Short mmCIF file of C-alpha atoms and ligand atoms in Angstrom, two decimals:
data_model
loop_
_atom_site.label_atom_id
_atom_site.label_comp_id
_atom_site.label_asym_id
_atom_site.label_seq_id
_atom_site.Cartn_x
_atom_site.Cartn_y
_atom_site.Cartn_z
CA MET A 312 21.33 -2.12 -24.33
CA SER A 313 20.40 -2.64 -27.95
CA SER A 314 16.98 -3.30 -29.48
CA THR A 315 18.36 -6.68 -30.62
CA GLU A 316 18.87 -7.64 -26.97
CA ILE A 317 15.29 -6.64 -26.14
CA GLN A 318 13.95 -8.50 -29.18
CA ASN A 319 15.99 -11.59 -28.29
CA ALA A 320 14.77 -11.57 -24.66
CA ALA A 321 11.15 -11.07 -25.78
CA GLU A 322 11.45 -14.03 -28.18
CA ILE A 323 12.81 -16.27 -25.40
CA ILE A 324 9.94 -15.22 -23.11
CA ARG A 325 7.34 -15.67 -25.86
CA LEU A 326 8.53 -19.18 -26.74
CA SER A 327 8.89 -20.35 -23.13
CA LYS A 328 6.86 -23.28 -21.81
CA HIS A 329 7.14 -22.47 -18.10
CA CYS A 330 8.22 -18.91 -17.52
CA MET A 331 8.41 -17.62 -13.96
CA ALA A 332 9.17 -14.21 -12.50
CA PHE A 333 11.12 -13.42 -9.35
CA THR A 334 10.74 -9.90 -8.03
CA GLY A 335 12.40 -7.76 -5.38
CA ALA A 336 11.99 -4.29 -3.93
CA GLY A 337 13.09 -2.68 -7.23
CA VAL A 338 9.81 -3.53 -8.99
CA SER A 339 7.96 -1.31 -6.49
CA VAL A 340 10.41 1.62 -6.52
CA GLU A 341 8.40 3.31 -9.29
CA SER A 342 5.31 2.97 -7.07
CA GLY A 343 7.13 5.19 -4.58
CA ILE A 344 8.22 2.45 -2.14
CA PRO A 345 11.93 2.77 -1.43
CA PRO A 346 14.15 -0.32 -1.12
CA PHE A 347 15.27 -1.43 2.33
CA ARG A 348 18.94 -0.71 1.81
CA GLY A 349 21.12 2.07 0.33
CA GLU A 350 20.49 5.79 -0.03
CA ASN A 351 16.92 6.96 0.83
CA SER A 352 16.14 3.41 1.93
CA ILE A 353 13.65 2.48 4.64
CA TRP A 354 16.43 1.44 7.04
CA SER A 355 18.26 4.73 6.61
CA ARG A 356 15.19 6.34 8.26
CA TYR A 357 13.90 3.74 10.72
CA ASP A 358 15.52 1.36 13.19
CA PRO A 359 15.32 -2.23 11.83
CA SER A 360 15.13 -3.66 15.37
CA LEU A 361 11.43 -2.64 15.30
CA LEU A 362 10.97 -5.68 13.10
CA GLU A 363 12.83 -8.13 15.31
CA LEU A 364 10.29 -10.60 16.63
CA ARG A 365 11.57 -10.68 20.20
CA TYR A 366 11.78 -6.90 20.41
CA PHE A 367 8.32 -6.50 18.87
CA LYS A 368 6.79 -8.93 21.39
CA SER A 369 8.37 -7.19 24.36
CA HIS A 370 7.84 -3.58 23.10
CA PRO A 371 4.61 -3.62 21.05
CA GLU A 372 3.70 -0.10 22.19
CA THR A 373 6.96 1.25 20.69
CA CYS A 374 6.87 -0.83 17.50
CA TRP A 375 3.22 -0.62 16.42
CA PRO A 376 2.98 3.16 15.80
CA VAL A 377 6.09 3.04 13.57
CA ILE A 378 4.85 -0.11 11.80
CA LYS A 379 1.56 1.68 11.14
CA GLU A 380 3.40 4.70 9.75
CA ILE A 381 5.59 2.64 7.35
CA PHE A 382 3.34 -0.21 6.26
CA TYR A 383 -0.21 1.19 6.46
CA ASP A 384 -0.06 4.99 6.20
CA PHE A 385 2.70 4.82 3.56
CA PHE A 386 2.86 1.37 1.78
CA GLY A 387 -0.94 1.14 2.00
CA LYS A 388 -1.34 4.14 -0.30
CA ALA A 389 1.05 2.89 -3.02
CA LYS A 390 -0.44 1.77 -6.33
CA PRO A 391 0.90 -0.79 -8.83
CA ASN A 392 3.06 0.62 -11.63
CA ALA A 393 3.48 -0.38 -15.29
CA ALA A 394 5.87 -3.24 -14.39
CA HIS A 395 3.35 -4.84 -12.00
CA TYR A 396 0.67 -4.58 -14.72
CA ALA A 397 2.99 -5.97 -17.41
CA LEU A 398 3.76 -9.02 -15.23
CA ALA A 399 0.03 -9.58 -14.57
CA LYS A 400 -0.70 -9.32 -18.30
CA LEU A 401 2.01 -11.91 -19.08
CA GLU A 402 0.25 -14.30 -16.68
CA GLN A 403 -3.16 -13.58 -18.26
CA ASP A 404 -1.63 -14.27 -21.70
CA GLY A 405 -0.50 -17.70 -20.45
CA ILE A 406 3.22 -16.87 -20.53
CA ILE A 407 4.11 -16.41 -16.85
CA ARG A 408 3.06 -19.46 -14.82
CA ALA A 409 4.25 -18.35 -11.37
CA LEU A 410 5.53 -15.19 -9.73
CA VAL A 411 7.73 -15.43 -6.65
CA THR A 412 8.01 -12.12 -4.84
CA GLN A 413 10.13 -10.99 -1.95
CA ASN A 414 7.90 -7.95 -1.66
CA ILE A 415 5.31 -7.62 1.04
CA ASP A 416 3.36 -4.74 -0.47
CA ASN A 417 0.55 -6.71 -2.21
CA LEU A 418 1.05 -4.70 -5.44
CA HIS A 419 1.38 -7.73 -7.74
CA GLN A 420 -2.01 -9.00 -6.57
CA GLU A 421 -3.52 -5.52 -6.92
CA ALA A 422 -2.25 -5.40 -10.50
CA GLY A 423 -4.01 -8.71 -11.24
CA SER A 424 -1.31 -11.40 -10.81
CA ARG A 425 -2.91 -14.56 -9.40
CA GLU A 426 -0.23 -17.22 -9.04
CA VAL A 427 1.86 -15.22 -6.56
CA TYR A 428 4.10 -16.93 -4.00
CA GLU A 429 4.78 -14.50 -1.18
CA PHE A 430 8.21 -15.53 0.00
CA HIS A 431 8.26 -13.03 2.86
CA GLY A 432 4.53 -12.74 3.53
CA ASN A 433 2.23 -9.76 3.04
CA SER A 434 2.06 -6.55 5.06
CA GLN A 435 -1.58 -5.94 4.16
CA ARG A 436 -2.65 -9.00 6.20
CA LEU A 437 -2.46 -9.23 9.98
CA VAL A 438 -2.01 -12.36 12.09
CA CYS A 439 -2.58 -13.07 15.79
CA LEU A 440 0.55 -14.43 17.44
CA GLN A 441 -1.59 -16.42 19.88
CA CYS A 442 -4.49 -18.02 17.93
CA ASP A 443 -3.38 -17.48 14.29
CA PHE A 444 -6.50 -15.44 13.46
CA HIS A 445 -5.98 -13.55 10.16
CA GLU A 446 -7.49 -10.21 9.21
CA MET A 447 -6.90 -7.69 6.42
CA ALA A 448 -5.26 -4.50 7.72
CA ALA A 449 -7.81 -2.44 5.78
CA GLU A 450 -10.56 -3.94 7.95
CA ALA A 451 -8.77 -3.49 11.28
CA ASP A 452 -9.09 -0.45 13.52
CA LEU A 453 -5.54 0.91 13.62
CA SER A 454 -6.49 3.97 15.64
CA VAL A 455 -5.78 2.22 18.96
CA LEU A 456 -2.32 0.65 19.19
CA PRO A 457 -0.82 -1.86 19.90
CA LEU A 458 -3.29 -4.01 18.04
CA TYR A 459 -4.81 -6.98 19.87
CA CYS A 460 -6.77 -9.91 18.46
CA PRO A 461 -10.55 -9.39 18.35
CA LYS A 462 -10.97 -13.16 18.98
CA CYS A 463 -8.55 -14.02 21.78
CA GLY A 464 -6.84 -10.79 22.87
CA GLY A 465 -3.38 -11.94 21.71
CA LEU A 466 -0.91 -9.53 20.11
CA MET A 467 -1.52 -8.95 16.37
CA LYS A 468 1.43 -8.65 13.99
CA PRO A 469 1.71 -7.83 10.27
CA ASP A 470 1.74 -11.13 8.37
CA PHE A 471 5.19 -10.74 6.86
CA ILE A 472 8.30 -12.29 8.26
CA PHE A 473 10.17 -10.34 10.89
CA PHE A 474 13.89 -10.77 11.55
CA GLY A 475 14.24 -14.07 13.36
CA GLU A 476 11.29 -15.79 11.62
CA GLN A 477 11.28 -18.68 9.15
CA ILE A 478 10.17 -18.42 5.52
CA PRO A 479 6.55 -19.68 5.28
CA GLU A 480 6.93 -23.37 4.37
CA LYS A 481 4.21 -23.44 1.72
CA ALA A 482 5.58 -20.38 -0.11
CA TYR A 483 9.09 -21.88 0.03
CA GLN A 484 7.97 -25.22 -1.44
CA LEU A 485 5.83 -23.61 -4.15
CA SER A 486 8.66 -21.24 -5.10
CA MET A 487 11.23 -24.04 -5.29
CA GLY A 488 8.78 -26.15 -7.32
CA ALA A 489 8.24 -23.30 -9.80
CA ALA A 490 11.99 -22.76 -10.08
CA ARG A 491 12.62 -26.45 -10.86
CA LYS A 492 9.95 -26.46 -13.57
CA SER A 493 10.90 -23.17 -15.21
CA ASP A 494 12.64 -22.77 -18.55
CA VAL A 495 12.84 -18.97 -18.25
CA CYS A 496 13.14 -16.90 -15.08
CA ILE A 497 12.68 -13.11 -15.26
CA VAL A 498 14.42 -11.55 -12.26
CA VAL A 499 13.23 -8.00 -11.59
CA GLY A 500 14.73 -5.47 -9.17
CA SER A 501 16.56 -7.63 -6.66
CA THR A 502 20.11 -7.34 -5.32
CA GLY A 503 20.25 -11.08 -4.65
CA GLU A 504 21.60 -10.35 -1.20
CA VAL A 505 18.67 -11.68 0.80
CA MET A 506 18.82 -15.38 1.67
CA PRO A 507 17.23 -17.85 1.19
CA ALA A 508 15.18 -15.90 -1.41
CA ALA A 509 18.21 -15.64 -3.70
CA LEU A 510 18.25 -19.44 -3.94
CA ILE A 511 15.11 -19.37 -6.12
CA PRO A 512 16.63 -17.92 -9.33
CA ALA A 513 19.76 -20.01 -8.64
CA GLU A 514 17.58 -23.15 -8.54
CA ALA A 515 15.88 -22.11 -11.79
CA LYS A 516 19.29 -21.71 -13.41
CA ARG A 517 20.41 -25.11 -12.10
CA SER A 518 17.27 -26.61 -13.63
CA GLY A 519 18.19 -25.22 -17.05
CA ALA A 520 16.24 -21.92 -17.11
CA VAL A 521 17.45 -18.89 -19.04
CA ILE A 522 17.82 -16.02 -16.56
CA ILE A 523 16.67 -12.64 -17.86
CA GLU A 524 17.45 -9.89 -15.38
CA ILE A 525 15.82 -6.43 -15.33
CA ASN A 526 17.68 -3.97 -13.13
CA PRO A 527 19.28 -0.55 -13.70
CA GLU A 528 22.30 -1.78 -11.68
CA GLU A 529 24.31 -4.95 -11.45
CA SER A 530 23.31 -7.40 -8.72
CA LEU A 531 24.82 -10.57 -7.29
CA PHE A 532 22.74 -12.44 -9.89
CA THR A 533 24.29 -10.51 -12.81
CA ARG A 534 27.72 -11.94 -12.23
CA ASP A 535 26.72 -15.43 -11.16
CA ILE A 536 23.67 -16.60 -13.10
CA THR A 537 22.22 -13.94 -15.43
CA ASP A 538 22.17 -14.79 -19.14
CA ILE A 539 20.64 -11.54 -20.40
CA HIS A 540 20.83 -8.32 -18.37
CA LEU A 541 18.31 -5.72 -19.53
CA ARG A 542 19.70 -2.67 -17.82
CA GLY A 543 17.03 -0.13 -16.94
CA LYS A 544 13.99 0.64 -14.82
CA ALA A 545 11.41 -2.15 -14.72
CA SER A 546 8.55 -0.08 -16.22
CA GLU A 547 10.73 1.10 -19.13
CA ILE A 548 12.11 -2.35 -19.91
CA PHE A 549 8.65 -3.96 -19.83
CA GLY A 550 7.44 -1.15 -22.11
CA LEU A 551 10.15 -2.11 -24.63
CA LEU A 552 9.57 -5.88 -24.25
CA ASN A 553 5.82 -5.44 -24.76
CA GLN A 554 6.40 -4.19 -28.32
CA TYR A 555 7.64 -7.68 -29.21
CA LEU A 556 5.38 -9.73 -26.93
CA LYS A 557 2.08 -8.79 -28.58
P1 NAD B 1219 16.95 -4.53 -2.42
O1 NAD B 1219 16.29 -3.43 -1.68
O2 NAD B 1219 18.09 -5.21 -1.82
O3 NAD B 1219 17.42 -4.04 -3.87
C1 NAD B 1219 16.58 -3.40 -4.77
C2 NAD B 1219 17.07 -3.67 -6.19
O4 NAD B 1219 16.19 -3.02 -7.09
C3 NAD B 1219 18.47 -3.13 -6.49
O5 NAD B 1219 19.22 -4.12 -7.17
C4 NAD B 1219 18.21 -1.93 -7.41
O6 NAD B 1219 19.25 -1.71 -8.34
C5 NAD B 1219 16.93 -2.36 -8.09
N1 NAD B 1219 16.11 -1.27 -8.60
C6 NAD B 1219 15.99 -0.01 -8.12
N2 NAD B 1219 15.11 0.69 -8.86
C7 NAD B 1219 14.64 -0.16 -9.80
C8 NAD B 1219 13.68 -0.04 -10.85
N3 NAD B 1219 13.02 1.10 -11.09
N4 NAD B 1219 13.44 -1.12 -11.64
C9 NAD B 1219 14.11 -2.28 -11.43
N5 NAD B 1219 15.02 -2.45 -10.45
C10 NAD B 1219 15.27 -1.40 -9.64
O7 NAD B 1219 15.78 -5.51 -2.81
P2 NAD B 1219 15.59 -7.04 -2.55
O8 NAD B 1219 16.67 -7.79 -3.22
O9 NAD B 1219 14.18 -7.30 -2.87
O10 NAD B 1219 15.75 -7.22 -0.97
C11 NAD B 1219 15.12 -6.39 -0.06
C12 NAD B 1219 14.26 -7.12 0.95
O11 NAD B 1219 13.45 -6.17 1.58
C13 NAD B 1219 13.33 -8.11 0.33
O12 NAD B 1219 13.47 -9.28 1.01
C14 NAD B 1219 11.91 -7.56 0.54
O13 NAD B 1219 11.14 -8.47 1.31
C15 NAD B 1219 12.06 -6.38 1.40
N6 NAD B 1219 11.46 -5.13 0.85
C16 NAD B 1219 10.22 -5.15 0.31
C17 NAD B 1219 9.69 -3.98 -0.19
C18 NAD B 1219 8.32 -4.02 -0.81
O14 NAD B 1219 7.50 -4.86 -0.40
N7 NAD B 1219 8.07 -3.16 -1.80
C19 NAD B 1219 10.40 -2.79 -0.14
C20 NAD B 1219 11.65 -2.80 0.46
C21 NAD B 1219 12.17 -3.99 0.93
#
């Protein structure tokens, strides 16, 4: 990747009228959170059926201790990295208008991004399956598991989508709306294999957006819709882009 490519991408981002970002697990890899698939991935260590809604409801005593280990003891300690902060700064500078994330780790919000559409929900929130009561995980007592609702006694679940659940309607509509309005879409760290999330950059492309992809590897987007592939780790690429975005 040449400096001309970086300069060109930065210029397109700088001159955009409605730039959006679409992020996947790769943006959080440098915060120490592994992706779900591939070598050293979360699913190479844990059984994904723990996150199947029907299994979770019928075996909460098996699922909750593992969920606590992955999403609260481990994800809960992760901190935003330079890429999360760069994306938040682009929003504060009036360049990024919306950020659609597939991630459930809350790191974009922690870095300061405000207009975040959580396509798959957020692990740091909890929801009661019976009365829809919401609570932040940091405020809940996770020492006694499974976790039951302090209001109605129903089973509590992390507020991200489990296998077998629908995408939250509001997040879906907001994400599609942002994609249709965008003239530039920065896709960071996503394989493009997860549906329907992968439809968002595709919709942006169909609406005329330039697709700038940041990923050390090729993805399904690279071949199909990417206009400029900035090959590298998200923090490094944002470091290079920032030189021209000031
Ligand atoms: P994925 O796990 O399928 O793929 C990760 C992508 O990130 C790959 O293309 C990889 O090449 C790229 N990548 C790796 N290191 C990178 C880096 N330093 N900088 C930039 N890119 C890097 O990710 P996905 O497409 O988001 O799909 C996984 C699904 O699992 C998502 O739906 C998401 O909800 C969930 N997930 C979330 C988290 C999280 O919240 N942090 C973590 C794992 C999985």
